mmCIF file with all atom_site columns, C-alpha atoms and ligand atoms in Angstrom:
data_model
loop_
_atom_site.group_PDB
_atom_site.id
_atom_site.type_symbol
_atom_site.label_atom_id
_atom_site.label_alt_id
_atom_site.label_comp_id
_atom_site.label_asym_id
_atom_site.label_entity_id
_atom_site.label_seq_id
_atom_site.pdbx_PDB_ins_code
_atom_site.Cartn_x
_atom_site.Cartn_y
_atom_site.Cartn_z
_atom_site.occupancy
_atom_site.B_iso_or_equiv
_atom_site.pdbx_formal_charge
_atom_site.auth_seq_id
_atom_site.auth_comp_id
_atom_site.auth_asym_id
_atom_site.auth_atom_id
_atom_site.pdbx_PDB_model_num
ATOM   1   C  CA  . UNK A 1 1   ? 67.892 139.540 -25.071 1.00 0.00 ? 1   UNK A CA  1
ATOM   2   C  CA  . UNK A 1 2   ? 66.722 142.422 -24.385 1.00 0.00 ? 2   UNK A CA  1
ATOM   3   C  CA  . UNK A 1 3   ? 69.116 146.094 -25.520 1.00 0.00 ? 3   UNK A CA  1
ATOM   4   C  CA  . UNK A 1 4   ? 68.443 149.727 -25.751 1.00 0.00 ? 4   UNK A CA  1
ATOM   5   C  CA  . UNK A 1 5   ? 64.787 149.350 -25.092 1.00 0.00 ? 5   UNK A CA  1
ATOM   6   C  CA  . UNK A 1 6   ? 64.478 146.589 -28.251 1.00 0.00 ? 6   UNK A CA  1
ATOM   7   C  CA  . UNK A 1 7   ? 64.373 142.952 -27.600 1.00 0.00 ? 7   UNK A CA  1
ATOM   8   C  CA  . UNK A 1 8   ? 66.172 140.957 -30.007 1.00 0.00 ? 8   UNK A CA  1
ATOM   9   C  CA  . UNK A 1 9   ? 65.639 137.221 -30.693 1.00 0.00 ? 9   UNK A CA  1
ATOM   10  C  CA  . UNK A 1 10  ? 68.433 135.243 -32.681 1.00 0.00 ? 10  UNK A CA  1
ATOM   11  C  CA  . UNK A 1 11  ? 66.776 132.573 -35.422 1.00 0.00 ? 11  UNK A CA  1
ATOM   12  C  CA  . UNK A 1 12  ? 69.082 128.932 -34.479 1.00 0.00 ? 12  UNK A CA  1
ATOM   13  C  CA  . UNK A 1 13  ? 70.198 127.649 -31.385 1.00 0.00 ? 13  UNK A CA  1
ATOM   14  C  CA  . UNK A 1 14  ? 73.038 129.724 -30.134 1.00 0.00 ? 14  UNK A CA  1
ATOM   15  C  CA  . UNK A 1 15  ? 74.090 133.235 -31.071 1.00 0.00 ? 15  UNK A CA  1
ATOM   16  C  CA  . UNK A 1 16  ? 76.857 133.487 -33.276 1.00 0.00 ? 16  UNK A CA  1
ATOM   17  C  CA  . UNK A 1 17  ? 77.699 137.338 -32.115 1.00 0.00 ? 17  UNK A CA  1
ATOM   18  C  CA  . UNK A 1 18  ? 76.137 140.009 -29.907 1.00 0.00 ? 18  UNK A CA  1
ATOM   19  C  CA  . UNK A 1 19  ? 73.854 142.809 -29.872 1.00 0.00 ? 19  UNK A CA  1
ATOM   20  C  CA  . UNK A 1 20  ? 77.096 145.221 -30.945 1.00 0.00 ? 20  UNK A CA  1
ATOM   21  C  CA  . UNK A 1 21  ? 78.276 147.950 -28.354 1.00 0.00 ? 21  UNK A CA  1
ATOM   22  C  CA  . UNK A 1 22  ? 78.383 151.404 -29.010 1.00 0.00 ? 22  UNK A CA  1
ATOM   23  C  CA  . UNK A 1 23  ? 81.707 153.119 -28.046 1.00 0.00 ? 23  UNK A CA  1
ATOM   24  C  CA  . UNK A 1 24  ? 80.929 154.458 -24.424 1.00 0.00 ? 24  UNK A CA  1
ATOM   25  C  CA  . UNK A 1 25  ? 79.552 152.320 -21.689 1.00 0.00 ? 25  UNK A CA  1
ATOM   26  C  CA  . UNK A 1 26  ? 75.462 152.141 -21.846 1.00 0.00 ? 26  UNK A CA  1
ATOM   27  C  CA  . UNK A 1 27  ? 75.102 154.183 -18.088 1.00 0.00 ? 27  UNK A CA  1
ATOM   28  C  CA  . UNK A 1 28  ? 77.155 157.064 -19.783 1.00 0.00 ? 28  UNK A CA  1
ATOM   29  C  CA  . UNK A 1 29  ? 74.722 157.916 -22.498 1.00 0.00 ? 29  UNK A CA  1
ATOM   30  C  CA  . UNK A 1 30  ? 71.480 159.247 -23.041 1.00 0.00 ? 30  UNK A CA  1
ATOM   31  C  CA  . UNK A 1 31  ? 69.913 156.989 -25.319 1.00 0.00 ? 31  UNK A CA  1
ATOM   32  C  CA  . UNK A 1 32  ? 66.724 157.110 -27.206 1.00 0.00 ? 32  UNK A CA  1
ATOM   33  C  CA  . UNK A 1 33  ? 64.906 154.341 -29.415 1.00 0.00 ? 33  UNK A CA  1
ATOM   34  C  CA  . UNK A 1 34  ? 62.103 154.488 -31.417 1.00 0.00 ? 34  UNK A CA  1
ATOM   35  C  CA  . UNK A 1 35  ? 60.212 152.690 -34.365 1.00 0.00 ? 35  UNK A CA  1
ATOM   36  C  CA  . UNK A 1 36  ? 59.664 154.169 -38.113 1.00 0.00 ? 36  UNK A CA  1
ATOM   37  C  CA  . UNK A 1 37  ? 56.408 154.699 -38.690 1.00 0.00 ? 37  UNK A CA  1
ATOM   38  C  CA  . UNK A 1 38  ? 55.757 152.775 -41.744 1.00 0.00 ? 38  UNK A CA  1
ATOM   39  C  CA  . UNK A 1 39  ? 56.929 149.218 -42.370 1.00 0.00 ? 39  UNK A CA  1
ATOM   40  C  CA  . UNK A 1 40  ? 59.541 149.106 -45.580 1.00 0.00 ? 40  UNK A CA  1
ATOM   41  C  CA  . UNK A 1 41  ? 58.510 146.766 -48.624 1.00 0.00 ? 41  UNK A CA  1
ATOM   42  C  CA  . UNK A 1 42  ? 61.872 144.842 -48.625 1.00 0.00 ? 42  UNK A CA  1
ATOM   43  C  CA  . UNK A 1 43  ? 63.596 142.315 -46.889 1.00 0.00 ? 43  UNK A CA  1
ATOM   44  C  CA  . UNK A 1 44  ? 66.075 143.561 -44.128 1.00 0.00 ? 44  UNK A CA  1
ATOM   45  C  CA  . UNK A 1 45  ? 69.201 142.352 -46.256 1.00 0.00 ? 45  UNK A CA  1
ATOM   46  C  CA  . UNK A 1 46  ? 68.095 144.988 -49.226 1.00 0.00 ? 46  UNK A CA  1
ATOM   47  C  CA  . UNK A 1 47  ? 68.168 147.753 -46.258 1.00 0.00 ? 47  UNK A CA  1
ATOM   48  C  CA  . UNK A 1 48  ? 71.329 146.637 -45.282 1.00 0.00 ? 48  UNK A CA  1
ATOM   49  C  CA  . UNK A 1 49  ? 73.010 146.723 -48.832 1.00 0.00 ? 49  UNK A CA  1
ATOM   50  C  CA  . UNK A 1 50  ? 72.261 150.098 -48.484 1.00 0.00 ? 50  UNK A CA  1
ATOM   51  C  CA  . UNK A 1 51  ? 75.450 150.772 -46.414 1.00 0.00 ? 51  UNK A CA  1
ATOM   52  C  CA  . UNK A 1 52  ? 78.129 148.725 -48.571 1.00 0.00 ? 52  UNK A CA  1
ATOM   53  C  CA  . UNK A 1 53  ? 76.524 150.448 -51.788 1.00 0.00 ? 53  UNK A CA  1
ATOM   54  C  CA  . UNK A 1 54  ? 79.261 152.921 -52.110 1.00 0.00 ? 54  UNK A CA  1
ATOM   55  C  CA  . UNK A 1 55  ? 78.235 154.773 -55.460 1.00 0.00 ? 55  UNK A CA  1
ATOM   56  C  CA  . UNK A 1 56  ? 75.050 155.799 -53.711 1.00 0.00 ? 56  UNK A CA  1
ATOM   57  C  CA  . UNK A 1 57  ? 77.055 158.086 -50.987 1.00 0.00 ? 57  UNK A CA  1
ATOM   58  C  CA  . UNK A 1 58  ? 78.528 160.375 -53.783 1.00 0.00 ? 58  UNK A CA  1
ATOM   59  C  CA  . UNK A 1 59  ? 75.824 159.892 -55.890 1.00 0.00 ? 59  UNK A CA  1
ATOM   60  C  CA  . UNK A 1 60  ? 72.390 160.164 -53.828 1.00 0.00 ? 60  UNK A CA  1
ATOM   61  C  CA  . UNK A 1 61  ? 73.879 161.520 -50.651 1.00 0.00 ? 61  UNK A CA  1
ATOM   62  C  CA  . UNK A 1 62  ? 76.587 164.076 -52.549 1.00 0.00 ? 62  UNK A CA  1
ATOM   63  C  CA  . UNK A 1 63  ? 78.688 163.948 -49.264 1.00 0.00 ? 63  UNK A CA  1
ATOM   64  C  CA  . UNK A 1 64  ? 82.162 164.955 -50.413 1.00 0.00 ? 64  UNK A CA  1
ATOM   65  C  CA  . UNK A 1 65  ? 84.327 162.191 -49.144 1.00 0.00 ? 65  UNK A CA  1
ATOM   66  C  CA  . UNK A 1 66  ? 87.548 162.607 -47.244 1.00 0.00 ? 66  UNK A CA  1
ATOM   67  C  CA  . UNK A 1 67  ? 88.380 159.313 -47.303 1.00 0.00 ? 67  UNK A CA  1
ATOM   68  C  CA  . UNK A 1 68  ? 88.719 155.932 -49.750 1.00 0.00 ? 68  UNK A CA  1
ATOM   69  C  CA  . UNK A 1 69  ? 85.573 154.221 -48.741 1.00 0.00 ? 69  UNK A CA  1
ATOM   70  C  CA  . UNK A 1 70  ? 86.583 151.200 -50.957 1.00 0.00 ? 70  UNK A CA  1
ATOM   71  C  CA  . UNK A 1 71  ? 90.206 150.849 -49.614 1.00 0.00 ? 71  UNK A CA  1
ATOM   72  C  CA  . UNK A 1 72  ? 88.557 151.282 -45.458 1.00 0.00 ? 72  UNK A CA  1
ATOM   73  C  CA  . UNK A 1 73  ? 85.822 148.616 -45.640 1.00 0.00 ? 73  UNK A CA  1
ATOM   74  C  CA  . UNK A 1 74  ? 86.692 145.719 -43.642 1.00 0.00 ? 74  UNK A CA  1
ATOM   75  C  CA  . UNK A 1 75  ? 85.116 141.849 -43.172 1.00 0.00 ? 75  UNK A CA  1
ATOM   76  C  CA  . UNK A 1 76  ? 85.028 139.984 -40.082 1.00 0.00 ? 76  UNK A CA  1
ATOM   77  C  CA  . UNK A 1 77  ? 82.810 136.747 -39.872 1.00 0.00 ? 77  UNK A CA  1
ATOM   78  C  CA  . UNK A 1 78  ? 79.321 138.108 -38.755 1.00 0.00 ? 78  UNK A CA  1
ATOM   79  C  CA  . UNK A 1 79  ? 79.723 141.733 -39.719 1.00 0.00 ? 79  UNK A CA  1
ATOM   80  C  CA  . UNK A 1 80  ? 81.308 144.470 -41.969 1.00 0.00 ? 80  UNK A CA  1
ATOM   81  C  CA  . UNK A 1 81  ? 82.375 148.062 -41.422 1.00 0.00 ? 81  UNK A CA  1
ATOM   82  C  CA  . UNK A 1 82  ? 82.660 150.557 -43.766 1.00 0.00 ? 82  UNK A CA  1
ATOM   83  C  CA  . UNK A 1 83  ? 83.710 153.929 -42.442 1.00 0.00 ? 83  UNK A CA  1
ATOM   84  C  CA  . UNK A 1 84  ? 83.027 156.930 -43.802 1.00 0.00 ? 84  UNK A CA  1
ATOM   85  C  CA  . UNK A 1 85  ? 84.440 160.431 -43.354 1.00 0.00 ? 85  UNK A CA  1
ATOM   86  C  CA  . UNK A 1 86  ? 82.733 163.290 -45.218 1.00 0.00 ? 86  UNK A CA  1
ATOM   87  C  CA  . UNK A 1 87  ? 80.848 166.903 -45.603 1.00 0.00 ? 87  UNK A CA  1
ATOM   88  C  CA  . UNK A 1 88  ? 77.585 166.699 -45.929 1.00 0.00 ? 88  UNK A CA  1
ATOM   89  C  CA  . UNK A 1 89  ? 75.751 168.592 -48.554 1.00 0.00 ? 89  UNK A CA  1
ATOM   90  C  CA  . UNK A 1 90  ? 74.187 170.688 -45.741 1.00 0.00 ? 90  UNK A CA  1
ATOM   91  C  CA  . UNK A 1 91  ? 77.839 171.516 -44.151 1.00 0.00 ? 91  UNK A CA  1
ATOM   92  C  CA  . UNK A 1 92  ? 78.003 169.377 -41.101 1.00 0.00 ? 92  UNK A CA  1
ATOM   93  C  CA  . UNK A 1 93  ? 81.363 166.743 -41.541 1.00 0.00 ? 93  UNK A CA  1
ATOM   94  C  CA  . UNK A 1 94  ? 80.489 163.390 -40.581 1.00 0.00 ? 94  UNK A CA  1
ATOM   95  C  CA  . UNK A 1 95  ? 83.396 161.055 -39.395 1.00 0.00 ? 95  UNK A CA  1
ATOM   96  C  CA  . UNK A 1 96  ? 81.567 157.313 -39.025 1.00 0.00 ? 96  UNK A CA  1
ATOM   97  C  CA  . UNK A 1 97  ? 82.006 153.830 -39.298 1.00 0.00 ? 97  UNK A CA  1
ATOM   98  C  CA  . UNK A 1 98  ? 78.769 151.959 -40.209 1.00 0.00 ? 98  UNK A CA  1
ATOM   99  C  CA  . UNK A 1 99  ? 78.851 148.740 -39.706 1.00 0.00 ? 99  UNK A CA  1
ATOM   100 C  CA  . UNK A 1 100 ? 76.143 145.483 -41.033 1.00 0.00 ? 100 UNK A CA  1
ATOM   101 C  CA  . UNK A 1 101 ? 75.862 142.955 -37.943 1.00 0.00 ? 101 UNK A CA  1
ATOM   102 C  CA  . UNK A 1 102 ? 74.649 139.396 -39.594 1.00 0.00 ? 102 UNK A CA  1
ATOM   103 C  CA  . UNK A 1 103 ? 71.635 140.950 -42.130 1.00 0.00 ? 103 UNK A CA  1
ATOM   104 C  CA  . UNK A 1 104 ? 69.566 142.583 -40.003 1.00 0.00 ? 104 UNK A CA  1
ATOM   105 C  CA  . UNK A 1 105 ? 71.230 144.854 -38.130 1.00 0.00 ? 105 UNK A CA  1
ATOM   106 C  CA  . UNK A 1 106 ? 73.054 148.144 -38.946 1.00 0.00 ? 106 UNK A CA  1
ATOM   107 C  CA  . UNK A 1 107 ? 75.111 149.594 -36.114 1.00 0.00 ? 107 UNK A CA  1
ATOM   108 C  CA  . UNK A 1 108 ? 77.127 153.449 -36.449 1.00 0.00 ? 108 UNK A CA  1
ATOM   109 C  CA  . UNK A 1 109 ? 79.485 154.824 -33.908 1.00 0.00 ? 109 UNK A CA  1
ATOM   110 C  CA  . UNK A 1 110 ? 80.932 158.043 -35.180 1.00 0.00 ? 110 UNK A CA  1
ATOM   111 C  CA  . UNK A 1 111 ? 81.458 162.039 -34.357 1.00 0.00 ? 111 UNK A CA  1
ATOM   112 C  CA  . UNK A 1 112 ? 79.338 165.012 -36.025 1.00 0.00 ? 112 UNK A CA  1
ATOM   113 C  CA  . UNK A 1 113 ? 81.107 168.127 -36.245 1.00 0.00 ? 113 UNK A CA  1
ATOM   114 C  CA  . UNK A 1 114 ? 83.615 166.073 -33.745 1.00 0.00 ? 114 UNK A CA  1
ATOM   115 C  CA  . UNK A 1 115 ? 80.823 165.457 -31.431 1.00 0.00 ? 115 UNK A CA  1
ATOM   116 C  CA  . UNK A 1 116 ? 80.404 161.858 -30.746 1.00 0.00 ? 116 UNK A CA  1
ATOM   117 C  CA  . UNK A 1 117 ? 77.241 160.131 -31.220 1.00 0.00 ? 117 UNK A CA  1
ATOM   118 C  CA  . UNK A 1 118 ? 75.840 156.654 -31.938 1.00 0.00 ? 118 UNK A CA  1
ATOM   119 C  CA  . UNK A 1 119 ? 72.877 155.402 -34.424 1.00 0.00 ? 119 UNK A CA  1
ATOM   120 C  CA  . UNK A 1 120 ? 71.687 151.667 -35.478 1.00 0.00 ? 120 UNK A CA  1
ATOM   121 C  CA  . UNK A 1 121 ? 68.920 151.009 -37.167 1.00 0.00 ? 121 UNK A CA  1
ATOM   122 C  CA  . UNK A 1 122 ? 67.485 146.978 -36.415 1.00 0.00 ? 122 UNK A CA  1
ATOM   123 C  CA  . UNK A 1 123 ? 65.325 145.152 -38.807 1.00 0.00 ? 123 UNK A CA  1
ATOM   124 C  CA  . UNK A 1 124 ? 62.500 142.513 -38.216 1.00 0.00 ? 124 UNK A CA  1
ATOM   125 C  CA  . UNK A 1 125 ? 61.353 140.732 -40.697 1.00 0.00 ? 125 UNK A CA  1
ATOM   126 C  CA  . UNK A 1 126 ? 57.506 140.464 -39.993 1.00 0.00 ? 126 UNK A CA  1
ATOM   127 C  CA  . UNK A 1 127 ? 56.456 138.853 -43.033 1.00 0.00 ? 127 UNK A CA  1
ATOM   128 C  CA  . UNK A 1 128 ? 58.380 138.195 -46.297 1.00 0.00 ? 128 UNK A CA  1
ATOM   129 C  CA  . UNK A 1 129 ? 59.188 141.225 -48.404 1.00 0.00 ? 129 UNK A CA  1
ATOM   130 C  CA  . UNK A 1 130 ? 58.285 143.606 -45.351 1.00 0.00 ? 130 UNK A CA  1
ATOM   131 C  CA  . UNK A 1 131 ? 60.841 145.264 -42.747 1.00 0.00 ? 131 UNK A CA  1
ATOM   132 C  CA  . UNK A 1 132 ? 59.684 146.442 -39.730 1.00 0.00 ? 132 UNK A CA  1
ATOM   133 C  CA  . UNK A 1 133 ? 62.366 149.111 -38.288 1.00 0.00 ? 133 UNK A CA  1
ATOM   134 C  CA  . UNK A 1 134 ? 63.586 150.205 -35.011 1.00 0.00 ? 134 UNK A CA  1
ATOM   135 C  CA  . UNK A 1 135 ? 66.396 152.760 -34.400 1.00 0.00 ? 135 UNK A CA  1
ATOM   136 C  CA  . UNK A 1 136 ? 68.472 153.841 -31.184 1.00 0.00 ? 136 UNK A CA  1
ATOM   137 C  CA  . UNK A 1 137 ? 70.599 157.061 -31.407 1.00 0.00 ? 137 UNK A CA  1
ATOM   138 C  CA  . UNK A 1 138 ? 72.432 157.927 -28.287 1.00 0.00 ? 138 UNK A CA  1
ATOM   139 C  CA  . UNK A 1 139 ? 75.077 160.412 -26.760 1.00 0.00 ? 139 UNK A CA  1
ATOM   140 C  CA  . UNK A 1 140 ? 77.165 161.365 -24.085 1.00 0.00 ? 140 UNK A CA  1
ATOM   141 C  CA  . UNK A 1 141 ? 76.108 164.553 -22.158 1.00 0.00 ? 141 UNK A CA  1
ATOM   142 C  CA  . UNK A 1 142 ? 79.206 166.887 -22.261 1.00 0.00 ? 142 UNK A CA  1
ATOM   143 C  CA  . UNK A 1 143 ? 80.850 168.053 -19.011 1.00 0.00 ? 143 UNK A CA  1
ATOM   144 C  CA  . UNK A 1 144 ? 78.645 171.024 -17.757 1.00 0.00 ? 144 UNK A CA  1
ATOM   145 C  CA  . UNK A 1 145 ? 75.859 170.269 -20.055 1.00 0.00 ? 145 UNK A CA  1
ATOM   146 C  CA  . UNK A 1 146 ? 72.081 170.151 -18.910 1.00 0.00 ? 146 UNK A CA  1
ATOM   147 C  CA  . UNK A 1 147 ? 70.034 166.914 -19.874 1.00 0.00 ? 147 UNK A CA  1
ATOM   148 C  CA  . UNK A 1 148 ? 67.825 169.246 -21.843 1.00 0.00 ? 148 UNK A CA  1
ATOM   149 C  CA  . UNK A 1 149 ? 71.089 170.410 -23.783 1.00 0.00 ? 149 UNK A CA  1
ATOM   150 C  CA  . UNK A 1 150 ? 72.103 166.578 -24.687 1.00 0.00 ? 150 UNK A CA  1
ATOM   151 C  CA  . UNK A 1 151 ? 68.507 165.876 -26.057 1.00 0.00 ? 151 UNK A CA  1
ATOM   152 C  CA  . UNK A 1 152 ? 69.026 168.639 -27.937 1.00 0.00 ? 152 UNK A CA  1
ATOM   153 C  CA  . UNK A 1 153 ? 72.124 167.724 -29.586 1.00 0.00 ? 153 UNK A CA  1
ATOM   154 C  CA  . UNK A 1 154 ? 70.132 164.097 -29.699 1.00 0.00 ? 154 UNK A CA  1
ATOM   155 C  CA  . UNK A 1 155 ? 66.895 165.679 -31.565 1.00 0.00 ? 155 UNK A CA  1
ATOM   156 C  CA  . UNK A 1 156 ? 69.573 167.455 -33.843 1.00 0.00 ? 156 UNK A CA  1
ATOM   157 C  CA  . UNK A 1 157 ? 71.461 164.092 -34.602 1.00 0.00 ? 157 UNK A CA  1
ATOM   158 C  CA  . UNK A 1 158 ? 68.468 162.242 -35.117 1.00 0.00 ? 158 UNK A CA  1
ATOM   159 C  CA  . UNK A 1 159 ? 66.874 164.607 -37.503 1.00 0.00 ? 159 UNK A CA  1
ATOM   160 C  CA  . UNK A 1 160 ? 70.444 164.705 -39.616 1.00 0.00 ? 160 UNK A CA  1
ATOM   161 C  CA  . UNK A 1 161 ? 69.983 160.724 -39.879 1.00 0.00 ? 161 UNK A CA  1
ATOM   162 C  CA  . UNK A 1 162 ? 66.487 160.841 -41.102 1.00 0.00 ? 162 UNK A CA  1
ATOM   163 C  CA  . UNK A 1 163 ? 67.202 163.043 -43.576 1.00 0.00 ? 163 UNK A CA  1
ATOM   164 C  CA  . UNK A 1 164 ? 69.500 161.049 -44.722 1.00 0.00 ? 164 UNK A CA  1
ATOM   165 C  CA  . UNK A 1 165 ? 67.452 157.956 -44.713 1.00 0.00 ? 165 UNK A CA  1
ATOM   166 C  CA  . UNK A 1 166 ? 64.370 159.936 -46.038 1.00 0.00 ? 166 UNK A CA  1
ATOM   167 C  CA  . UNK A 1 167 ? 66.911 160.108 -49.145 1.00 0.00 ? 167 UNK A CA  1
ATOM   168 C  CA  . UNK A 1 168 ? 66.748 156.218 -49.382 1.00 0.00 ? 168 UNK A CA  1
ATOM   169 C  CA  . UNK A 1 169 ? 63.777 155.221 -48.689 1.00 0.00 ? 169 UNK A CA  1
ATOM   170 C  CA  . UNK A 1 170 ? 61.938 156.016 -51.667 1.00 0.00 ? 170 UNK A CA  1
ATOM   171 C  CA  . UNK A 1 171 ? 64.853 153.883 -53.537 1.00 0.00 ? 171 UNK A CA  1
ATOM   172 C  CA  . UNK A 1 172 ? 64.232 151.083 -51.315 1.00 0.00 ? 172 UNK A CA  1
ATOM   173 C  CA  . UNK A 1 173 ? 60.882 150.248 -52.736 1.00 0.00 ? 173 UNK A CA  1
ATOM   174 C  CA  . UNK A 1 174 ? 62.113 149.749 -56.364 1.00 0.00 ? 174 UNK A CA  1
ATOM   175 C  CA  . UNK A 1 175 ? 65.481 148.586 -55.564 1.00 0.00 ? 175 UNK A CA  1
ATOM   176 C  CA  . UNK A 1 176 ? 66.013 144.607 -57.380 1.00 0.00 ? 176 UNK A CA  1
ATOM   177 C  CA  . UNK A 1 177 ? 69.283 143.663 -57.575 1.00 0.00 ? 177 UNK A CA  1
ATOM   178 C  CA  . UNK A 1 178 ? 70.191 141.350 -60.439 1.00 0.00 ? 178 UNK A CA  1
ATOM   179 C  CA  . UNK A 1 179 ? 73.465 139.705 -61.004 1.00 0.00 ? 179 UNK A CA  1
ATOM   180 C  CA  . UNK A 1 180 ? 75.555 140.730 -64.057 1.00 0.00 ? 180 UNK A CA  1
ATOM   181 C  CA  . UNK A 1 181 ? 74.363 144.176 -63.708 1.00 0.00 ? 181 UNK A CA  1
ATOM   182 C  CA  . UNK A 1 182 ? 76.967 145.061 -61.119 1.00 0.00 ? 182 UNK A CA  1
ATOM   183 C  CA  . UNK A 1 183 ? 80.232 147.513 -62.246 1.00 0.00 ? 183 UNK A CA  1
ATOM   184 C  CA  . UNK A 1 184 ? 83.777 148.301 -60.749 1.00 0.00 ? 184 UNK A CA  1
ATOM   185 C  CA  . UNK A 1 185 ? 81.912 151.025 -58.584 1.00 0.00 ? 185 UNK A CA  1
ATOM   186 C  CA  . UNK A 1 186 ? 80.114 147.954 -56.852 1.00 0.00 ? 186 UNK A CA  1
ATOM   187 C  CA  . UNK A 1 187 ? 82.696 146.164 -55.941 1.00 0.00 ? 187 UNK A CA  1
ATOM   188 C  CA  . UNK A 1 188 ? 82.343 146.672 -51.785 1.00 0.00 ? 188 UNK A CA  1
ATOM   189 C  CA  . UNK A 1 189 ? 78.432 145.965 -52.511 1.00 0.00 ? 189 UNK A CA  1
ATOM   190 C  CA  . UNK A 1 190 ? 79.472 142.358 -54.906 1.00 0.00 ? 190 UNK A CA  1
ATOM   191 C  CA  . UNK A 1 191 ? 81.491 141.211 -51.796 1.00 0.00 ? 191 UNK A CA  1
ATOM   192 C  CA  . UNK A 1 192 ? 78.600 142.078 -49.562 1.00 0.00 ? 192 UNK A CA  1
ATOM   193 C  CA  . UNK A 1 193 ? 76.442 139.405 -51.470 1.00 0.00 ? 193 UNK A CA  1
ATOM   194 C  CA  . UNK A 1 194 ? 78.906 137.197 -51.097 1.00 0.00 ? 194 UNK A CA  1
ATOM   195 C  CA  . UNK A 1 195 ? 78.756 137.860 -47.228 1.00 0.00 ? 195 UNK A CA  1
ATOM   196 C  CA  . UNK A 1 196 ? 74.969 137.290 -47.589 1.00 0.00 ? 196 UNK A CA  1
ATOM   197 C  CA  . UNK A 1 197 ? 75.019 134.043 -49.483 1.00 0.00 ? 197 UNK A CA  1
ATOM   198 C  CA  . UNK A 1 198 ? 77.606 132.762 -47.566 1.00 0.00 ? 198 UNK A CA  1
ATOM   199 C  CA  . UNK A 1 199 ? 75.995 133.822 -43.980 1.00 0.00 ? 199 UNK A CA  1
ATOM   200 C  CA  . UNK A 1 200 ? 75.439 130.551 -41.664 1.00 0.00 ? 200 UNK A CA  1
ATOM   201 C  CA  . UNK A 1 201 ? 71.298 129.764 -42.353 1.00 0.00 ? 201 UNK A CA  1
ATOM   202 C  CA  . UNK A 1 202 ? 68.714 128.668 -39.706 1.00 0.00 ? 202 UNK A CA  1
ATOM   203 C  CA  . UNK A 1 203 ? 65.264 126.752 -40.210 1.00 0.00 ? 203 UNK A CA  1
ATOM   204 C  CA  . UNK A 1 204 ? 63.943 125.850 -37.391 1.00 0.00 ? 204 UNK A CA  1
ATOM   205 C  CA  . UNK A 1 205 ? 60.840 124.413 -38.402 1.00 0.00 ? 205 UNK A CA  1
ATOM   206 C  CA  . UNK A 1 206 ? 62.784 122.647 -41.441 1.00 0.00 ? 206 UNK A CA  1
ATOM   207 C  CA  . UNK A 1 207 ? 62.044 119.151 -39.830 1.00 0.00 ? 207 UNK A CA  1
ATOM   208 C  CA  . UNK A 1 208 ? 57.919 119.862 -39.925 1.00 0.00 ? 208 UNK A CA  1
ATOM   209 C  CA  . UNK A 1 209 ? 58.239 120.690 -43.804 1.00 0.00 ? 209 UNK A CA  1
ATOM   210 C  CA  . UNK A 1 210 ? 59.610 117.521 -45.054 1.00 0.00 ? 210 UNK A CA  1
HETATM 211 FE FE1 . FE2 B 2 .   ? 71.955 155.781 -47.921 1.00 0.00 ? 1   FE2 B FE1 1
#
């Protein structure tokens, strides 16, 4: 199906969720998508485990966190959320709530500064060990606001997000997981590989490899 200006394709026979919503009806928002540049050397999962690896907000991002990250995170069968409310390092205070869709997709609805705004970032998985990622960050134009005024506030929330995923992008290169090395701090992250290795599989073309 075809959302935001990305076309999406699910691997099996029938869906088991949808391309998520964002908070406001589509015809209320301007909405903008766009590819990175460069492909990422990692499967989409490993991007993914960025957003349940709680240690690396405080730690990488320093935001200074208004809420319990660990006590808000919440499971539902085909996705996770895990909101956040915090300062950034550069001042603005970001109120969000990330969420992982299956293992490919990361969806955000959330307010900057109390300004809503919405940002998801959707992986394809090209070839093994490579993501290939697309992003749509969207917002509603305020009452008595010129379109040239919203894709400001757009460029402006959209350059705040980069940032913060030019922070993790050099990690995801190097990042291997192994198991045993996990600690109390990774606790959101362990149940998030649970999630993964207990997510329904597809293989289409399983009956042409026997
Ligand atoms: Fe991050």
């Amino acid at each position: 199906m075809e959302r935001y200006g990305i076309v999406f394709a699910f691997n099996g026979r029938e869906p088991r969720f949808s391309i998520p919503d964002f908070d406001h009806p589509e015809a209320s928002l301007m909405l903008r998508s766009g590819t990175f540049p460069d492909r990422f050397l990692v499967d989409p999962w490993v991007i993914c485990a960025n957003t349940p690896d709680l240690l690396h907000i405080t730690e990488l991002h320093r935001f200074d966190m208004h809420n319990d990250p660990y006590e808000d995170a919440t499971w539902q069968d085909y996705s996770a959320t895990f909101p956040i409310h915090a300062t950034t390092p550069a001042g603005p205070v970001l109120d969000i709530r990330p969420e992982i869709h299956g293992t490919n997709l990361f969806h955000q609805n959330g307010t900057v500064d109390g300004r809503w705004f919405g940002w998801s970032t959707w992986m394809g998985i090209p070839t093994p060990g490579e993501s290939a990622v697309f992003y749509t960050i969207c917002a509603q134009p305020e009452p008595g606001e010129t379109p040239e005024q919203t894709a400001e506030f757009l460029d402006y929330v959209l350059k705040l997000e980069m940032s913060i995923a030019s922070e993790d992008v050099p990690i995801f290169a190097s990042m291997r997981y192994t198991p045993g090395n996990l600690t109390r701090g990774d606790r959101v992250l362990a149940r998030f590989f649970e999630y993964l290795r207990t997510f329904p599989r597809s293989h289409p073309s399983a009956d042409f490899l026997k």
